[in-house]
PDB file of C-alpha atoms in Angstrom:
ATOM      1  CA  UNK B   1     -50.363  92.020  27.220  1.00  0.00           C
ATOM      2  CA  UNK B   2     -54.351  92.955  27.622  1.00  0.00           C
ATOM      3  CA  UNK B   3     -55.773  90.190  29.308  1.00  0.00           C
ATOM      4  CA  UNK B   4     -52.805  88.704  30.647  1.00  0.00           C
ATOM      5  CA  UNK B   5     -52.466  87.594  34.449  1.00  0.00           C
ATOM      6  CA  UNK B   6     -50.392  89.077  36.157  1.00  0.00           C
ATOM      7  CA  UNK B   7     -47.697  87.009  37.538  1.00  0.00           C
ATOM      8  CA  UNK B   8     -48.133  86.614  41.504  1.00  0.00           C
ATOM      9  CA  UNK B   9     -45.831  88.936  43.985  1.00  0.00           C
ATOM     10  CA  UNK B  10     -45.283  86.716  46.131  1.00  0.00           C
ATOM     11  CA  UNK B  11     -44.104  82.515  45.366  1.00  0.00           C
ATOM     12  CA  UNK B  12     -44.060  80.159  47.905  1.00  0.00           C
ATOM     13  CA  UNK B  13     -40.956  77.857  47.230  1.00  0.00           C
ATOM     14  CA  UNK B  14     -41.808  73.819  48.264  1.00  0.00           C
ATOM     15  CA  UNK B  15     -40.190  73.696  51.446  1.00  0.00           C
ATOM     16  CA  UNK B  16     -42.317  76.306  52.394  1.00  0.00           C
ATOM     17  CA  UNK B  17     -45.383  74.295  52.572  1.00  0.00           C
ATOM     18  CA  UNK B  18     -44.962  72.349  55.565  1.00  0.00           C
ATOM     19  CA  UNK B  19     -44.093  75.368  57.385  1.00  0.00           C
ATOM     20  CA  UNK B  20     -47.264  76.994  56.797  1.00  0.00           C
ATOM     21  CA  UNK B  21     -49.004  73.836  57.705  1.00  0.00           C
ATOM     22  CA  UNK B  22     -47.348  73.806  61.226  1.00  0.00           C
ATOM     23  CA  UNK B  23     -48.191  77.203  61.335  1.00  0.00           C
ATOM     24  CA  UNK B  24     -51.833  76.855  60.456  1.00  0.00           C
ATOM     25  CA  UNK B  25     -51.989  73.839  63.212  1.00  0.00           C
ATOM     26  CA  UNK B  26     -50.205  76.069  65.964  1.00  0.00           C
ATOM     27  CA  UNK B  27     -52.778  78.430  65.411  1.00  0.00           C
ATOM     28  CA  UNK B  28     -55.653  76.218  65.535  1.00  0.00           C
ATOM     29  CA  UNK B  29     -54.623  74.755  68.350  1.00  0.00           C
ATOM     30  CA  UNK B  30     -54.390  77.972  70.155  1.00  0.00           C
ATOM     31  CA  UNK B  31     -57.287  79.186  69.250  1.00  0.00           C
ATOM     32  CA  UNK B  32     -59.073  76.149  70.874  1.00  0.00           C
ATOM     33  CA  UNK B  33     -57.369  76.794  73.861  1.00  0.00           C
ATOM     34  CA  UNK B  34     -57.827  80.938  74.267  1.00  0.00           C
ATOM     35  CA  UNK B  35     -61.740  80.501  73.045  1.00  0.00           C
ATOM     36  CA  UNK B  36     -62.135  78.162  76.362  1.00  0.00           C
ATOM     37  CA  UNK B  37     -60.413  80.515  78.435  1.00  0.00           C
ATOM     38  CA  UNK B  38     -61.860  83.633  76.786  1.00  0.00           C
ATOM     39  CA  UNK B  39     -65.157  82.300  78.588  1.00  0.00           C
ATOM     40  CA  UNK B  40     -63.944  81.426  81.847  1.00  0.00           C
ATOM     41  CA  UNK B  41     -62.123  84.310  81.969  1.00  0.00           C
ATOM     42  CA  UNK B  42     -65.537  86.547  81.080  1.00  0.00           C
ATOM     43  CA  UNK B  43     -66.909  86.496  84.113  1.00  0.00           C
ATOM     44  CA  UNK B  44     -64.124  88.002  85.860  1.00  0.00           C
ATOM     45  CA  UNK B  45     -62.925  90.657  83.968  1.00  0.00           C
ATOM     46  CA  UNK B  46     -64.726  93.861  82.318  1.00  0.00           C
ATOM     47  CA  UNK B  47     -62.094  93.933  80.274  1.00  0.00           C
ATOM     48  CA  UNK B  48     -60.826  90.204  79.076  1.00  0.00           C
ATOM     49  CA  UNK B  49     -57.283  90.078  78.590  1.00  0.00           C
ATOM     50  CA  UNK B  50     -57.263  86.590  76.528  1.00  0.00           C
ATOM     51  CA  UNK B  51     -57.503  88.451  73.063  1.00  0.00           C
ATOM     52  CA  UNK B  52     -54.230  90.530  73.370  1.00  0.00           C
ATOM     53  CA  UNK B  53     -52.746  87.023  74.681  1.00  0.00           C
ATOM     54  CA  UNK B  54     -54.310  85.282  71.655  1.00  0.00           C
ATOM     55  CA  UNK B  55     -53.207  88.325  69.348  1.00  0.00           C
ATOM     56  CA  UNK B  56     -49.625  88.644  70.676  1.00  0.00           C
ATOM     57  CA  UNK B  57     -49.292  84.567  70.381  1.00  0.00           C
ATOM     58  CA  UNK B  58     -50.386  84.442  66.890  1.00  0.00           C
ATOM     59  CA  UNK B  59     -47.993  87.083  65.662  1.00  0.00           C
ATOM     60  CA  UNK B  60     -45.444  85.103  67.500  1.00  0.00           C
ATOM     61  CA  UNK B  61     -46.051  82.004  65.450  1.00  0.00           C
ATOM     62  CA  UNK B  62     -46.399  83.886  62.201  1.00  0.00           C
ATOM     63  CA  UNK B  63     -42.518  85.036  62.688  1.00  0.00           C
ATOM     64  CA  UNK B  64     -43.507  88.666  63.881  1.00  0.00           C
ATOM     65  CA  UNK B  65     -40.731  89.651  66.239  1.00  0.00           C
ATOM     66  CA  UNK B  66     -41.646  92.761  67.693  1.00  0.00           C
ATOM     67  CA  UNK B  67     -39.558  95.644  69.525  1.00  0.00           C
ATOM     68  CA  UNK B  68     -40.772  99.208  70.974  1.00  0.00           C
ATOM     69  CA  UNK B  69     -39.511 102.385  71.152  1.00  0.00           C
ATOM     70  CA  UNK B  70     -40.350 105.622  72.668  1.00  0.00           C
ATOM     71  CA  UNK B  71     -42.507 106.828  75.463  1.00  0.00           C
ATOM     72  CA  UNK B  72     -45.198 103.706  76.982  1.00  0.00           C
ATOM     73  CA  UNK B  73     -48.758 104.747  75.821  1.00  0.00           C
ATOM     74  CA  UNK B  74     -51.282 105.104  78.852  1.00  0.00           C
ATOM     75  CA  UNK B  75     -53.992 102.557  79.200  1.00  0.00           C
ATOM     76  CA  UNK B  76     -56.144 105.138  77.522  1.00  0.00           C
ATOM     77  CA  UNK B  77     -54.944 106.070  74.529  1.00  0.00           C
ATOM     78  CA  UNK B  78     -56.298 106.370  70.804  1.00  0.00           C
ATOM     79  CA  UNK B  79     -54.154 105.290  68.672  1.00  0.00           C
ATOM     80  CA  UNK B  80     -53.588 106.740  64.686  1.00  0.00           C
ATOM     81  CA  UNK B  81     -50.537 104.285  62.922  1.00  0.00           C
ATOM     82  CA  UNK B  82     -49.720 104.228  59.530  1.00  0.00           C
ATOM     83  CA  UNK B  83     -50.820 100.523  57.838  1.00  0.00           C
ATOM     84  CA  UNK B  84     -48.729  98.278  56.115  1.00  0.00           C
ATOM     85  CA  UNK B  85     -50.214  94.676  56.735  1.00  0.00           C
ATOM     86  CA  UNK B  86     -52.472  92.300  58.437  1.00  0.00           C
ATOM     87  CA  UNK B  87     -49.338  91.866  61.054  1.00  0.00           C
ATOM     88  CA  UNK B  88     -49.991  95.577  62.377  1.00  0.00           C
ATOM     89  CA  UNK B  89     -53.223  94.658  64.118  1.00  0.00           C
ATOM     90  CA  UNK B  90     -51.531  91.709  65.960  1.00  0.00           C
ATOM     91  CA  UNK B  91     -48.859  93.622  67.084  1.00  0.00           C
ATOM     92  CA  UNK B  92     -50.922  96.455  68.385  1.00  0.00           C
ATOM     93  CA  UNK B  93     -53.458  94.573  69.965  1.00  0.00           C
ATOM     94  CA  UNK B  94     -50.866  91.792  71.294  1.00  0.00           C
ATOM     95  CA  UNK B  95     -48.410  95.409  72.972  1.00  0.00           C
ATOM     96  CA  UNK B  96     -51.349  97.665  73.639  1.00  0.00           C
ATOM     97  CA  UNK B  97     -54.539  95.330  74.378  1.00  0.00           C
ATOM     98  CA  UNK B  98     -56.204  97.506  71.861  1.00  0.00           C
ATOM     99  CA  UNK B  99     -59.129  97.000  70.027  1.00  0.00           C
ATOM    100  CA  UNK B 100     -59.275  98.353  66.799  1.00  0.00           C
ATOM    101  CA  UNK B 101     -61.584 100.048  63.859  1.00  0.00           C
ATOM    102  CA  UNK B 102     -62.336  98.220  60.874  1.00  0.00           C
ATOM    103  CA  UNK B 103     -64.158  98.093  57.821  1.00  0.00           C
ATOM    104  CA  UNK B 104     -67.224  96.622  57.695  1.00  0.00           C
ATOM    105  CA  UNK B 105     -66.197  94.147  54.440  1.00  0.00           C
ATOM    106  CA  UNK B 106     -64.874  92.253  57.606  1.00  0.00           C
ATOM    107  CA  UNK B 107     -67.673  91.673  59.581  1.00  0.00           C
ATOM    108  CA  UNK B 108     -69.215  89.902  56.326  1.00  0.00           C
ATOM    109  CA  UNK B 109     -67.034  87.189  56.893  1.00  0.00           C
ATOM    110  CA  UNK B 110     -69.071  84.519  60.229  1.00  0.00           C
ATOM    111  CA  UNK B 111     -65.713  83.890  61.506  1.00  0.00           C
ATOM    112  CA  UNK B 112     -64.020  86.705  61.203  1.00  0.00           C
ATOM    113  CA  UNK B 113     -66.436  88.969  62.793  1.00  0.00           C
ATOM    114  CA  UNK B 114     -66.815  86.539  65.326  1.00  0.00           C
ATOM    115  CA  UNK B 115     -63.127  86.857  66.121  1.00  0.00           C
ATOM    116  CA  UNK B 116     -62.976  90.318  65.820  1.00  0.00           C
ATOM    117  CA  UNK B 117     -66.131  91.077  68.157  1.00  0.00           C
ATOM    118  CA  UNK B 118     -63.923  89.305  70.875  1.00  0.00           C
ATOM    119  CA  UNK B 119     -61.539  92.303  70.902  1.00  0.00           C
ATOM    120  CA  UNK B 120     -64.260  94.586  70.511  1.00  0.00           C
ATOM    121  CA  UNK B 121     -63.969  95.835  67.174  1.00  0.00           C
ATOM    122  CA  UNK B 122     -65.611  98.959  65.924  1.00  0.00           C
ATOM    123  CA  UNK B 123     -66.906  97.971  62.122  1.00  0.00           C
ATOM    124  CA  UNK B 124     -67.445 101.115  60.230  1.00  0.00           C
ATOM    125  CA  UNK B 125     -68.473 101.751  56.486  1.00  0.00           C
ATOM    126  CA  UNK B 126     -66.191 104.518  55.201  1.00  0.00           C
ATOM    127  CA  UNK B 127     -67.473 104.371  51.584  1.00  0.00           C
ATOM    128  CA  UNK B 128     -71.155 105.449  53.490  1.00  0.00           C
ATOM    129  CA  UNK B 129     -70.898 109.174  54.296  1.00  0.00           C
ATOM    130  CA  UNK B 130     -74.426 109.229  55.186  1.00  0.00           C
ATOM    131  CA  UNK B 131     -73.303 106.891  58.332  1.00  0.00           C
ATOM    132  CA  UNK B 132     -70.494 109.352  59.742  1.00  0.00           C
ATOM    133  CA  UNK B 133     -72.512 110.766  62.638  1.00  0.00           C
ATOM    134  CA  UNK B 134     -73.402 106.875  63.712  1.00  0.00           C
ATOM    135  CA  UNK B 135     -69.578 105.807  62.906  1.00  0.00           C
ATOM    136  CA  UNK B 136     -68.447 108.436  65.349  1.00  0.00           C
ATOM    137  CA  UNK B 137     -70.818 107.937  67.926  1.00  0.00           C
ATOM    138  CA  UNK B 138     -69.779 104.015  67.899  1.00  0.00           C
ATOM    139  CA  UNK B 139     -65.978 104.966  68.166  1.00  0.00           C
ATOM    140  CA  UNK B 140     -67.209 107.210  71.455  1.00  0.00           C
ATOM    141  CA  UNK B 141     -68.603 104.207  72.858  1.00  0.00           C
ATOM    142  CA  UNK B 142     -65.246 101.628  72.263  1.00  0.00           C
ATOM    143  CA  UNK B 143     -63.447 104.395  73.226  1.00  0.00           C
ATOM    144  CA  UNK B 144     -65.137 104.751  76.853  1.00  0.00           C
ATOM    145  CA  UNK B 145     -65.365 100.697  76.702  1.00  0.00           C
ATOM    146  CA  UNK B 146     -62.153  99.607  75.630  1.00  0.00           C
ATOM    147  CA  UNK B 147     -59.995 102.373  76.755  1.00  0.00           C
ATOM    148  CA  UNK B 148     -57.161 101.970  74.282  1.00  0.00           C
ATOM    149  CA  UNK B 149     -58.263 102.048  70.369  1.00  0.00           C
ATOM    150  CA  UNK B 150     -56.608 101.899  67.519  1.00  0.00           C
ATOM    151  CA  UNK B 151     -57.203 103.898  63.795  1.00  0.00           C
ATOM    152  CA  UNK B 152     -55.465 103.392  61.002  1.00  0.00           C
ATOM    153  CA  UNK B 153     -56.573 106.753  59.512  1.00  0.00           C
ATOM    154  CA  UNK B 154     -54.932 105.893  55.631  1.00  0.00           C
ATOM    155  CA  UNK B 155     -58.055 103.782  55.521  1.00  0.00           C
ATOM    156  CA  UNK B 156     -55.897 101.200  53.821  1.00  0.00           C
ATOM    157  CA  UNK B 157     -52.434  99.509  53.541  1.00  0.00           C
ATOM    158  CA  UNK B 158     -49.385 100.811  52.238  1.00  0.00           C
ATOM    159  CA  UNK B 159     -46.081  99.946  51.096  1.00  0.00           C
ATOM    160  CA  UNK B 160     -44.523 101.187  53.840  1.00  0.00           C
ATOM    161  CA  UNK B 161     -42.574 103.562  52.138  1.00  0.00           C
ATOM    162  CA  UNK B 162     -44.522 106.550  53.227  1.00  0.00           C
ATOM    163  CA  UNK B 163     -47.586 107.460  54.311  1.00  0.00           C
ATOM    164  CA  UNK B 164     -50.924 108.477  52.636  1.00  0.00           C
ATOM    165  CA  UNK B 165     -53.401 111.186  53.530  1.00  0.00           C
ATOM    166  CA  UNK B 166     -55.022 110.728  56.646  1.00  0.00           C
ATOM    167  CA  UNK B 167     -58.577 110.448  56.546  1.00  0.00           C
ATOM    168  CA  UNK B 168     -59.953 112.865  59.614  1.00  0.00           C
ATOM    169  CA  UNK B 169     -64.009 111.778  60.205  1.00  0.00           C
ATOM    170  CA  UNK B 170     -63.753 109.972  63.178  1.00  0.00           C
ATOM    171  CA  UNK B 171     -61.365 111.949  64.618  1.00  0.00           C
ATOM    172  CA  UNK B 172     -64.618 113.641  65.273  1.00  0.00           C
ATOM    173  CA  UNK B 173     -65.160 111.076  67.919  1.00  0.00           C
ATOM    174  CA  UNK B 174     -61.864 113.164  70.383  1.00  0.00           C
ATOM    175  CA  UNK B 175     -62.017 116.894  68.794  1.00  0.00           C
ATOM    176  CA  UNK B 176     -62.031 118.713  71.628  1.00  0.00           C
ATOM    177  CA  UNK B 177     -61.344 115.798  74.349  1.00  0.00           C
ATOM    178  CA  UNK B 178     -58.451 116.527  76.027  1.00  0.00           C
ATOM    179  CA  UNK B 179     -58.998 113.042  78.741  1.00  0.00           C
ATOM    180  CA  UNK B 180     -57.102 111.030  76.274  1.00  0.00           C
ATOM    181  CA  UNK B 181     -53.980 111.184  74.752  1.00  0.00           C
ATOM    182  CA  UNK B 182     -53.778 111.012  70.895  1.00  0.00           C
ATOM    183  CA  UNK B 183     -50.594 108.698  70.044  1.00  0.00           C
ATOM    184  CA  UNK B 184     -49.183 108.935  66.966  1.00  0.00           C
ATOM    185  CA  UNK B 185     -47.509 105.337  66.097  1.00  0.00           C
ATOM    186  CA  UNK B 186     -44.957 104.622  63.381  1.00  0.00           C
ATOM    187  CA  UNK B 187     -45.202 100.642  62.631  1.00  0.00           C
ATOM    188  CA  UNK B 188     -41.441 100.230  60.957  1.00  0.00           C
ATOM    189  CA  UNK B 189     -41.119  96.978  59.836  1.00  0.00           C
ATOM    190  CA  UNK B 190     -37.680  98.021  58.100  1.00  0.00           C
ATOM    191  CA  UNK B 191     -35.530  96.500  54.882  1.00  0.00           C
ATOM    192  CA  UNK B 192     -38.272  94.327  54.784  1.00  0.00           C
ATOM    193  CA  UNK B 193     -41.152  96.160  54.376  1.00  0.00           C
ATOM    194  CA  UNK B 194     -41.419  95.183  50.740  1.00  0.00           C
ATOM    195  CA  UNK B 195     -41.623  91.736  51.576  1.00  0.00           C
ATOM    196  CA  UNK B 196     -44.776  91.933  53.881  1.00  0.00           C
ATOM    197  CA  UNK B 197     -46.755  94.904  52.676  1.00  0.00           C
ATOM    198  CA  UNK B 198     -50.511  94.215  51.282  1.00  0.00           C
ATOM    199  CA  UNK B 199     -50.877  96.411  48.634  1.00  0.00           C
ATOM    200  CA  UNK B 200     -52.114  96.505  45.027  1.00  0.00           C
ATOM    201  CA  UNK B 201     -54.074  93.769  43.834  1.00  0.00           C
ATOM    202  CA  UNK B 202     -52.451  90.919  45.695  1.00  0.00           C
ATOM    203  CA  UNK B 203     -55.555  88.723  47.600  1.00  0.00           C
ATOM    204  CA  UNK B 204     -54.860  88.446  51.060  1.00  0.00           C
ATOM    205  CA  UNK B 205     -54.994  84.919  51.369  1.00  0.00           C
ATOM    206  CA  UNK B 206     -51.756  85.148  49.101  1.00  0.00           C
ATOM    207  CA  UNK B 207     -49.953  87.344  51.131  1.00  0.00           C
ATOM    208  CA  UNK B 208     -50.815  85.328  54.625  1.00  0.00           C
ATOM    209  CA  UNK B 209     -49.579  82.428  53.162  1.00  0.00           C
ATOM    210  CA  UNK B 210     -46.777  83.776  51.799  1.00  0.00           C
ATOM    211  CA  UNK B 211     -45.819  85.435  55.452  1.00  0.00           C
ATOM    212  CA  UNK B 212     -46.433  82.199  56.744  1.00  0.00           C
ATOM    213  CA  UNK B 213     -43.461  80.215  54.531  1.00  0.00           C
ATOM    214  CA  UNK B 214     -41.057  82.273  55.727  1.00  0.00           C
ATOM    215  CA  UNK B 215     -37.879  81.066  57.203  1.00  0.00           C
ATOM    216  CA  UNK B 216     -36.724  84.289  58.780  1.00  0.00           C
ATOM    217  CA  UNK B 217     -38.423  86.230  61.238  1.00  0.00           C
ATOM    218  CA  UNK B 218     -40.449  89.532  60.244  1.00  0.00           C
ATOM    219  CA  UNK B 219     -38.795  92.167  62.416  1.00  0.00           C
ATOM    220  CA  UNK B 220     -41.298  95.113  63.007  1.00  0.00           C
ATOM    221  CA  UNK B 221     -40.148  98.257  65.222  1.00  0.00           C
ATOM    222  CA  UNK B 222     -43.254 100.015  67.006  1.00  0.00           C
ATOM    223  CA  UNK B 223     -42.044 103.768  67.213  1.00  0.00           C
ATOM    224  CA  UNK B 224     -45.029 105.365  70.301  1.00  0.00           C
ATOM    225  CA  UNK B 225     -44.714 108.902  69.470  1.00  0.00           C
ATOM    226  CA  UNK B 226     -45.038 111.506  71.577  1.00  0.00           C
ATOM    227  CA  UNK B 227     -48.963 112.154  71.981  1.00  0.00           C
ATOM    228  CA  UNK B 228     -50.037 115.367  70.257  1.00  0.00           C
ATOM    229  CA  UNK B 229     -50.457 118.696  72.085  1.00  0.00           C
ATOM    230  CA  UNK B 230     -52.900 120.562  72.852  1.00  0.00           C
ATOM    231  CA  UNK B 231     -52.923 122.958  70.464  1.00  0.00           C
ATOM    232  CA  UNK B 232     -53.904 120.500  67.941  1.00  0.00           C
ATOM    233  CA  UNK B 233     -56.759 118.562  69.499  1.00  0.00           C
ATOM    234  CA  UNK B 234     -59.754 121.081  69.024  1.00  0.00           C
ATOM    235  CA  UNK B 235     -59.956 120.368  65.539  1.00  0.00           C
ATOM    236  CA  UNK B 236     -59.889 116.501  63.456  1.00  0.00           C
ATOM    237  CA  UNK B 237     -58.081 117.896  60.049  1.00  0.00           C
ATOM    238  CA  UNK B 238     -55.696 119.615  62.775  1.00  0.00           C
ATOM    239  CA  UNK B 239     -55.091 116.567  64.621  1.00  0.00           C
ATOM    240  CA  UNK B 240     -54.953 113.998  61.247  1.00  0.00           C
ATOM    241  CA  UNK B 241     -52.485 116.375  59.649  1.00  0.00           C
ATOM    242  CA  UNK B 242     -49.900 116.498  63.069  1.00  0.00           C
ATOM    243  CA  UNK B 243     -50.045 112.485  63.265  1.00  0.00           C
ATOM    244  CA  UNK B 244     -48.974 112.147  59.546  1.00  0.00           C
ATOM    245  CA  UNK B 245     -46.726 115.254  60.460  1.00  0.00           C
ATOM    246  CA  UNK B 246     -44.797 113.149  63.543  1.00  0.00           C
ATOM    247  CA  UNK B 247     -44.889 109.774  61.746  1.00  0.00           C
ATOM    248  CA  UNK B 248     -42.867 111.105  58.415  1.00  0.00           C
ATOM    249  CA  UNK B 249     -40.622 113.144  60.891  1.00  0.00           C
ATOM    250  CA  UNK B 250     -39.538 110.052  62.897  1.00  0.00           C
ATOM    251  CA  UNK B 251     -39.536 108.104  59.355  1.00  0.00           C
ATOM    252  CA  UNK B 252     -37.052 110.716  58.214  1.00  0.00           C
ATOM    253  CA  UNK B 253     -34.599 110.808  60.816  1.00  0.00           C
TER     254      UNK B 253
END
């Protein structure tokens, strides 16, 4: 019916609430306590480890049980996954200590972008393909920073069911760079992929909560692929189509 509003995907049934209240206080709570030893820790470390703690413990308490498979990524590695939900980035950071590249509608948000600047996040504008040149340049830069980094090249979330076109600009950023290994990574969150994909319409405040009432645990396998050959990394449309490439061929088998 024009006009009509569309009934939401997810509903949250009444015992739900309290659960997402304990979970929203859990994660208060530890974010009081990682901020203070994010700073303390500062001083100490060029590269501070709190984040992935804080990243790892907040999938934890948001029911994200996590396993890996296949060969363990270097401490430099760039990172292309497929992108089903908000989860992903916790479970990268929180196995990887990576930090990640986002889009700038983030960093509009105080908070957020405070947050996010902590793990050195890369904001980029993908909509602005004036800005490329200066996007690429900035993922050079968290590249030789951060050593591990992490693109979602679909440039958005899926269902999980497959995986759209890779978007290949900032590969620009490792064409040619054989130092670092290009890991293709297959997040498989399984049967119940439906239940915790962000996709359509839904807000994401919806879908958070709605993650958040769950009983059971949302069991997500992280498939490291092997890193892409040679032959491949001289060009980005090269190296965006083998990624896709490994990540369907491990989906399929």
């Amino acid at each position: 019916m024009t006009g009509a509003t569309p009934a939401p995907r997810h509903r949250i049934a009444a015992w739900g609430w309290p659960l997402v209240a304990l979970r929203l206080l859990a994660m208060l709570a530890l974010l009081v306590l990682c901020v203070a030893l994010y700073y303390l820790a500062a001083p100490f470390s060029a590269r501070n480890p709190v984040p992935r703690l804080f990243l790892r413990t907040l999938g934890a308490i948001s029911g994200l049980r996590v396993t890996t498979r296949g060969p363990a990524p270097a401490p430099r590695t760039f990172f292309l996954a497929n992108h089903v939900s908000w989860l992903d980035i916790l479970a990268m950071a929180g196995r990887t200590g990576s930090a990640f590249v986002a889009h700038d509608g983030l960093a509009q948000i105080g908070p957020l972008r405070w947050l996010c600047a902590l793990n050195d996040t890369v904001f980029v504008a993908r909509h602005e393909r004036r800005t490329v040149a200066a996007q690429v340049e900035q993922v050079r830069r968290a590249l030789a920073e951060t050593g591990a980094l992490t693109i979602f090249p679909e440039g958005t979330t899926s269902d999980g069911t497959g995986t759209l076109a890779f978007k290949s600009s900032l590969l620009s950023a490792i064409e040619g760079e054989d130092a670092i290994p290009v890991q293709p990574v297959w997040l498989d969150y399984g049967p119940g992929t439906k239940d915790v994909a962000w996709v359509g319409d839904e807000p994401g405040l919806d879908n958070a909560l709605a993650i958040l009432a769950r009983l059971r645990p949302v069991d997500l396998t992280i498939h490291f692929l092997p890193p892409l050959p040679p032959e491949v990394r001289d060009d980005r449309k090269r190296m965006a189509m083998a990624a896709r490439e490994a990540i369907e061929t491990a989906r399929s088998t």
